[in-house]
Each structure stands twice: as C-alpha cells, then as structure tokens.
GROMACS .gro file of N, CA and C in nm:
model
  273
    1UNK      N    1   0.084  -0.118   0.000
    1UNK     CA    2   0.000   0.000   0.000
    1UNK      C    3   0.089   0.124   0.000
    2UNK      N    4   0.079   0.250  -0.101
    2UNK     CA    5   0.148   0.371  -0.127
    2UNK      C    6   0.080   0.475  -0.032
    3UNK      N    7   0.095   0.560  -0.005
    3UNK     CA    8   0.059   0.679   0.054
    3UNK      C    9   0.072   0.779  -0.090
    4UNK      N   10  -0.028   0.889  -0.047
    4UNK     CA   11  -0.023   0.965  -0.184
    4UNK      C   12  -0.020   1.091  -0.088
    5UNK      N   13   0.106   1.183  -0.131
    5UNK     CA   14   0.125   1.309  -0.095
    5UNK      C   15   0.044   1.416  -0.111
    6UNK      N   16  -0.058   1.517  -0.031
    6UNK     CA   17  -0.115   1.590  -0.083
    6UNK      C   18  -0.026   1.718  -0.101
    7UNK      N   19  -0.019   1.810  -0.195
    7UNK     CA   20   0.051   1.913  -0.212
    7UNK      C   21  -0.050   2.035  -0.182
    8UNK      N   22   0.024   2.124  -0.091
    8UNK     CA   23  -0.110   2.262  -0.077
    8UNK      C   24  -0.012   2.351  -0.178
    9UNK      N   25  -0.105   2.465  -0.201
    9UNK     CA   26  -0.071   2.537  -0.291
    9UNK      C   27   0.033   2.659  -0.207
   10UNK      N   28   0.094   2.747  -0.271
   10UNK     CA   29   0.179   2.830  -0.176
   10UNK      C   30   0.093   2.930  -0.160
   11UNK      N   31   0.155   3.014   0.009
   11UNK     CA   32   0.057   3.083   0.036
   11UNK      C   33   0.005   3.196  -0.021
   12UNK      N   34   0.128   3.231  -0.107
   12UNK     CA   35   0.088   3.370  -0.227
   12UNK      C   36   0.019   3.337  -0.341
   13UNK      N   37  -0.029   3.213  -0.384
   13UNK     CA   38  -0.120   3.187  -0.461
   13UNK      C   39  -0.252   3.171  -0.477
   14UNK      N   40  -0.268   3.235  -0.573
   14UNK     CA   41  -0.427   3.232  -0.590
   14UNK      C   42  -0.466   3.142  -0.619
   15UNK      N   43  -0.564   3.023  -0.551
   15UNK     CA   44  -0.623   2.927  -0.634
   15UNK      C   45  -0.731   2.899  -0.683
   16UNK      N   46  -0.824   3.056  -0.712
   16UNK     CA   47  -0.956   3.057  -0.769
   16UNK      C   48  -0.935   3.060  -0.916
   17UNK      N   49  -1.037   3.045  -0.985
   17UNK     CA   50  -1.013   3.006  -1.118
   17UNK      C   51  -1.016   3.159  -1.148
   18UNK      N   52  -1.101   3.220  -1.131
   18UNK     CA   53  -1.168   3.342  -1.135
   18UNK      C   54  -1.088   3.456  -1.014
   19UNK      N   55  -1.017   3.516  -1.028
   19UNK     CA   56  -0.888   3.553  -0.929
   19UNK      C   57  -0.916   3.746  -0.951
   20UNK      N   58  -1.113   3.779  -0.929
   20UNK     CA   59  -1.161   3.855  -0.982
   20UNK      C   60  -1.150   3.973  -0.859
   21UNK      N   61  -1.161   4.075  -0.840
   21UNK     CA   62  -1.201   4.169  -0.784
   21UNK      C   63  -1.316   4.115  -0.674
   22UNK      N   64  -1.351   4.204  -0.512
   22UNK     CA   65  -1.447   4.187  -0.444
   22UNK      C   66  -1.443   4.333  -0.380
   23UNK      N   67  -1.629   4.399  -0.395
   23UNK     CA   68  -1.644   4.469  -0.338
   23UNK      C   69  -1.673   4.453  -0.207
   24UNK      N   70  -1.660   4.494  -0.102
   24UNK     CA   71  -1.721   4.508   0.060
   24UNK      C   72  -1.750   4.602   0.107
   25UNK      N   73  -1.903   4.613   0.152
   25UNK     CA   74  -1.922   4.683   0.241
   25UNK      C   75  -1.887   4.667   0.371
   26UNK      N   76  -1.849   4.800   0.449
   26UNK     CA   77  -1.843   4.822   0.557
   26UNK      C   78  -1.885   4.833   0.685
   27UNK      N   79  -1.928   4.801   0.800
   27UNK     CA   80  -2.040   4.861   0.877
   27UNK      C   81  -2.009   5.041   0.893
   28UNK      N   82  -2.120   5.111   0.910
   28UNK     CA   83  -2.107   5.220   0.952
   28UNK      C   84  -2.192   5.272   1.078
   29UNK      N   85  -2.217   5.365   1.139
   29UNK     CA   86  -2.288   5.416   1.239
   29UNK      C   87  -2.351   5.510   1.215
   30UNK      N   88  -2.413   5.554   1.085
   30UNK     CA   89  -2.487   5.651   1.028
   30UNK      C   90  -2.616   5.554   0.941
   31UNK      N   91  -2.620   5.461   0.852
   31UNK     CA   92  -2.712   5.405   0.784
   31UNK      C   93  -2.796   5.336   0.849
   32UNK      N   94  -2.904   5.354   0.848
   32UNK     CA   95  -2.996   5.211   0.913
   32UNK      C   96  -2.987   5.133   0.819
   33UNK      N   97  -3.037   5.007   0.894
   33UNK     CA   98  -3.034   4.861   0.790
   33UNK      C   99  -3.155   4.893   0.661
   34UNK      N  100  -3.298   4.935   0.703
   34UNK     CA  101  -3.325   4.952   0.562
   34UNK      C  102  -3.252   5.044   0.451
   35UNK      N  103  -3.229   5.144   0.472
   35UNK     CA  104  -3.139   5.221   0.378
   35UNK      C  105  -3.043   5.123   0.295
   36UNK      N  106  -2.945   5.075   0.390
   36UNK     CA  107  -2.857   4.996   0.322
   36UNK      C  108  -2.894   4.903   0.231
   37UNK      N  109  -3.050   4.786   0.279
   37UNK     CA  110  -3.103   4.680   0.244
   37UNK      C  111  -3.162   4.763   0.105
   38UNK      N  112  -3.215   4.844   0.106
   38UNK     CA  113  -3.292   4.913  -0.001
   38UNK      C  114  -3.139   4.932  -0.118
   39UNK      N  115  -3.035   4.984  -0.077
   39UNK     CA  116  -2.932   5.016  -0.177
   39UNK      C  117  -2.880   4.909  -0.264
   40UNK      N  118  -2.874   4.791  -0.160
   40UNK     CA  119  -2.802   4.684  -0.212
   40UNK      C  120  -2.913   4.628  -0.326
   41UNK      N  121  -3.034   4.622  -0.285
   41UNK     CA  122  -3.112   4.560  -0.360
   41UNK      C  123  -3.119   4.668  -0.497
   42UNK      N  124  -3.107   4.813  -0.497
   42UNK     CA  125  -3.101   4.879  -0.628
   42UNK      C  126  -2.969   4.867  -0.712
   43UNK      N  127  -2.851   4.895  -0.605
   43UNK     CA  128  -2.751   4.910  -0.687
   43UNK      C  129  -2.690   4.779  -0.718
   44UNK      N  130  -2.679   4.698  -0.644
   44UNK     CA  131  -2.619   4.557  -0.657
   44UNK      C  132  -2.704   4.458  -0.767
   45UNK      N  133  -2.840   4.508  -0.722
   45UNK     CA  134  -2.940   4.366  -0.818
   45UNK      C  135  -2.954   4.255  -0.721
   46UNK      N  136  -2.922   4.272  -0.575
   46UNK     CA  137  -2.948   4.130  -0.479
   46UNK      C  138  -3.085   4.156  -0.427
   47UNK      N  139  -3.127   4.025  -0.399
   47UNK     CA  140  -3.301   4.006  -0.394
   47UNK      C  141  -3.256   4.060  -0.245
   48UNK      N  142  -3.407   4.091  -0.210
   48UNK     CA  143  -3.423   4.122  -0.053
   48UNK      C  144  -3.362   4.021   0.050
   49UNK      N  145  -3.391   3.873   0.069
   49UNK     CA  146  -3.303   3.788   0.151
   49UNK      C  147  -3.172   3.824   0.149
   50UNK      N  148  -3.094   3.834   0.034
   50UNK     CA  149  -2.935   3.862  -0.004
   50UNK      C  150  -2.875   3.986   0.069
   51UNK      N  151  -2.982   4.065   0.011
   51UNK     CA  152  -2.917   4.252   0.125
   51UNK      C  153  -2.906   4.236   0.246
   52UNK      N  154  -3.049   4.194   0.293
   52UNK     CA  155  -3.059   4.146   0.411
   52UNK      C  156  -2.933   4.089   0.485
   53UNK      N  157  -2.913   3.970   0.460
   53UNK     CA  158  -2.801   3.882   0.508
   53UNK      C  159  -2.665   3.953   0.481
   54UNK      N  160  -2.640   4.014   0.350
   54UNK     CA  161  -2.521   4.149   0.346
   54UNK      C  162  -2.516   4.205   0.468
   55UNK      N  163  -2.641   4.287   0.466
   55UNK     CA  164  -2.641   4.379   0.563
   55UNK      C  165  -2.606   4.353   0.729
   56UNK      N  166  -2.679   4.243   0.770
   56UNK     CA  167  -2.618   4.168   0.921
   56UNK      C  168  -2.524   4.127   0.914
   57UNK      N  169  -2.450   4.056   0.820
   57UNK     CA  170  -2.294   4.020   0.805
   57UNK      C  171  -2.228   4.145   0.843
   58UNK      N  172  -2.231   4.260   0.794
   58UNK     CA  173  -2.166   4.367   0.783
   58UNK      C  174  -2.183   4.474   0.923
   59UNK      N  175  -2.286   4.437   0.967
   59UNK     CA  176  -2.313   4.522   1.114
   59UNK      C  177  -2.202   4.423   1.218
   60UNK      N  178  -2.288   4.280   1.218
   60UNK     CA  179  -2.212   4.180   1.318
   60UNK      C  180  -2.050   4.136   1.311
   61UNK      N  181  -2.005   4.151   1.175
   61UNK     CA  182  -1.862   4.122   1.155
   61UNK      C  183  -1.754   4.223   1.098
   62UNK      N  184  -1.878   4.336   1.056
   62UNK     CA  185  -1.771   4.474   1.040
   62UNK      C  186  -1.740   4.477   0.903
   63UNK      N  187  -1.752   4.402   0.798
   63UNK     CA  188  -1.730   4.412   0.700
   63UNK      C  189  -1.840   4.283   0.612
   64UNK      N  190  -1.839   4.302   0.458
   64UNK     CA  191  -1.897   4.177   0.395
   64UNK      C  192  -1.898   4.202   0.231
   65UNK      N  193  -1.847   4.092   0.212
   65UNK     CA  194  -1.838   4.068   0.042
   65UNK      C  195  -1.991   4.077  -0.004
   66UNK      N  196  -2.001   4.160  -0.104
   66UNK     CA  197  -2.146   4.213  -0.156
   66UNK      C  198  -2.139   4.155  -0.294
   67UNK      N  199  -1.994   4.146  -0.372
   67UNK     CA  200  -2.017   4.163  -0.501
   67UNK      C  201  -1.889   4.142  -0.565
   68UNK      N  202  -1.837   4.059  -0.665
   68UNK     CA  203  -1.722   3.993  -0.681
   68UNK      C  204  -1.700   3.989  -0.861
   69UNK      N  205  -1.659   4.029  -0.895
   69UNK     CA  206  -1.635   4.022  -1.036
   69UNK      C  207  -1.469   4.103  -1.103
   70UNK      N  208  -1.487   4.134  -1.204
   70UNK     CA  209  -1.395   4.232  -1.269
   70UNK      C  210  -1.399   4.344  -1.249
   71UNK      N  211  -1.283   4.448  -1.218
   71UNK     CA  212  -1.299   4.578  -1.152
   71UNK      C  213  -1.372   4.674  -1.268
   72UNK      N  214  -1.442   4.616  -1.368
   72UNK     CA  215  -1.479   4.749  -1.483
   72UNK      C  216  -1.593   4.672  -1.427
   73UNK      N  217  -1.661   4.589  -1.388
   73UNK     CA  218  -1.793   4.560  -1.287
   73UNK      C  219  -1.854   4.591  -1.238
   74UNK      N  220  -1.709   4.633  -1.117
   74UNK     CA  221  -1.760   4.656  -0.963
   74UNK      C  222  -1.746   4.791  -0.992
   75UNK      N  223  -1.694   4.874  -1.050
   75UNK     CA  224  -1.670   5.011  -1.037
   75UNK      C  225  -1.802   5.070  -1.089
   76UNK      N  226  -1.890   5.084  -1.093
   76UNK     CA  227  -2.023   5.155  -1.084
   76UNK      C  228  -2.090   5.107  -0.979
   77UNK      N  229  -2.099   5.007  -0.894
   77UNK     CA  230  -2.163   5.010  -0.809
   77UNK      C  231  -2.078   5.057  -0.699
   78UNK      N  232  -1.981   5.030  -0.695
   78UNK     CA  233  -1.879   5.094  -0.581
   78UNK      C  234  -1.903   5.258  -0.574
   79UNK      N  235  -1.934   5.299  -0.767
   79UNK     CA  236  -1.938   5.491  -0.703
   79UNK      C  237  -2.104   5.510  -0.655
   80UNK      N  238  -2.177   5.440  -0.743
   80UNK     CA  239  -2.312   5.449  -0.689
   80UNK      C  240  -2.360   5.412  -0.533
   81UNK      N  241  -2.257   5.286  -0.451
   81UNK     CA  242  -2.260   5.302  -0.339
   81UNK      C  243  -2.214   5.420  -0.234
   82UNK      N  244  -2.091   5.472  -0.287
   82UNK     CA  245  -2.004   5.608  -0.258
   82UNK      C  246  -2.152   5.719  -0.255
   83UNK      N  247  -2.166   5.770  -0.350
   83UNK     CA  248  -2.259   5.858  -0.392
   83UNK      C  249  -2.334   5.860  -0.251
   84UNK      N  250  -2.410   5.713  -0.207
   84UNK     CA  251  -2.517   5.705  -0.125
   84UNK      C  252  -2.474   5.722   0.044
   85UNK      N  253  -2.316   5.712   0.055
   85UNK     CA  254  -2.290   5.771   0.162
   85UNK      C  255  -2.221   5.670   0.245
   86UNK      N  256  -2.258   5.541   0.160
   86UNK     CA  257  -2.177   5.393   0.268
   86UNK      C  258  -2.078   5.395   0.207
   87UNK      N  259  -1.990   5.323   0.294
   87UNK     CA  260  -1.869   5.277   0.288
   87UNK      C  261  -1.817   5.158   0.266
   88UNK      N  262  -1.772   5.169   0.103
   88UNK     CA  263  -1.736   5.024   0.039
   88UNK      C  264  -1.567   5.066  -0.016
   89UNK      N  265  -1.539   4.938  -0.038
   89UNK     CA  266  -1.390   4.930  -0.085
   89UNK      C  267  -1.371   4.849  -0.192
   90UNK      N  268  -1.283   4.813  -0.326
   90UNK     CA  269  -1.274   4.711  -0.408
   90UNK      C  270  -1.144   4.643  -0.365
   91UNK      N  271  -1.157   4.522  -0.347
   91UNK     CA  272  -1.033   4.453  -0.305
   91UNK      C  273  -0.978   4.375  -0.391
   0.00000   0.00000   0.00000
C-alpha cells in the first residue's frame, strides 16, 4: 500500500479560477439597515433575503463581500454606493 502526498498550494497563490475583484461593504454608524437593504437591492441587483443577510454580516462582523467580479464591474456600483454615503472598498 502507497501513501499519496497531498501538495497545498503556496501561500501567495491564488487558487480561484476566477482571481476577480471583491467589493465590501463596511459597517457604519450613520445608515440604518433599511437604507442599506434598499441600496443593495437597487444598486447591486441582490433580492431582498441577499441585502438582508449582506447587511447583518456587515453590522455583526464589520465588513462583507457584496459583489465579486472584474474591476470594470464593480466600479459603478462601488461609485453608486459612494454617492449614497456607505462605505465600500474594491479589493
């Protein structure tokens, strides 16, 4: 009987196929949750459950991935989020 070595990848590597851009919102201390829930669902395109769950991720853990693609993507919803006063970042 052989043993089969597993190899991990190194830690500076990316191993998504898709190695795309992610926007996050922030928590803040100015937005209520509907405001936010209402934004995500206009500017993002996420159904009401989705904002929702954004939105408590982002109060309870301080931050939350909203939106993940190519930065010519995310960059209109990132200024259209800007515009509205929350605080998002593209990572």
């Amino acid at each position: 009987m052989t043993t089969k070595e597993k190899k991990l990848p190194d830690a500076g590597t990316d191993t998504r196929e898709d190695s795309g851009k992610r926007l996050i919102l922030f928590n803040d201390d100015i937005n209520t949750f509907d405001f936010v829930i209402e934004t995500l669902i206009e500017v993002c395109g996420h159904d009401p459950h989705q904002a929702e769950n954004c939105t408590f991720i982002a109060h309870f853990k301080g931050k939350c991935t909203i939106k993940t693609g190519a930065l010519e993507d995310l960059k209109p919803c990132y200024e259209a989020m800007t515009l509205k006063m929350l605080t998002v970042e593209i990572q």
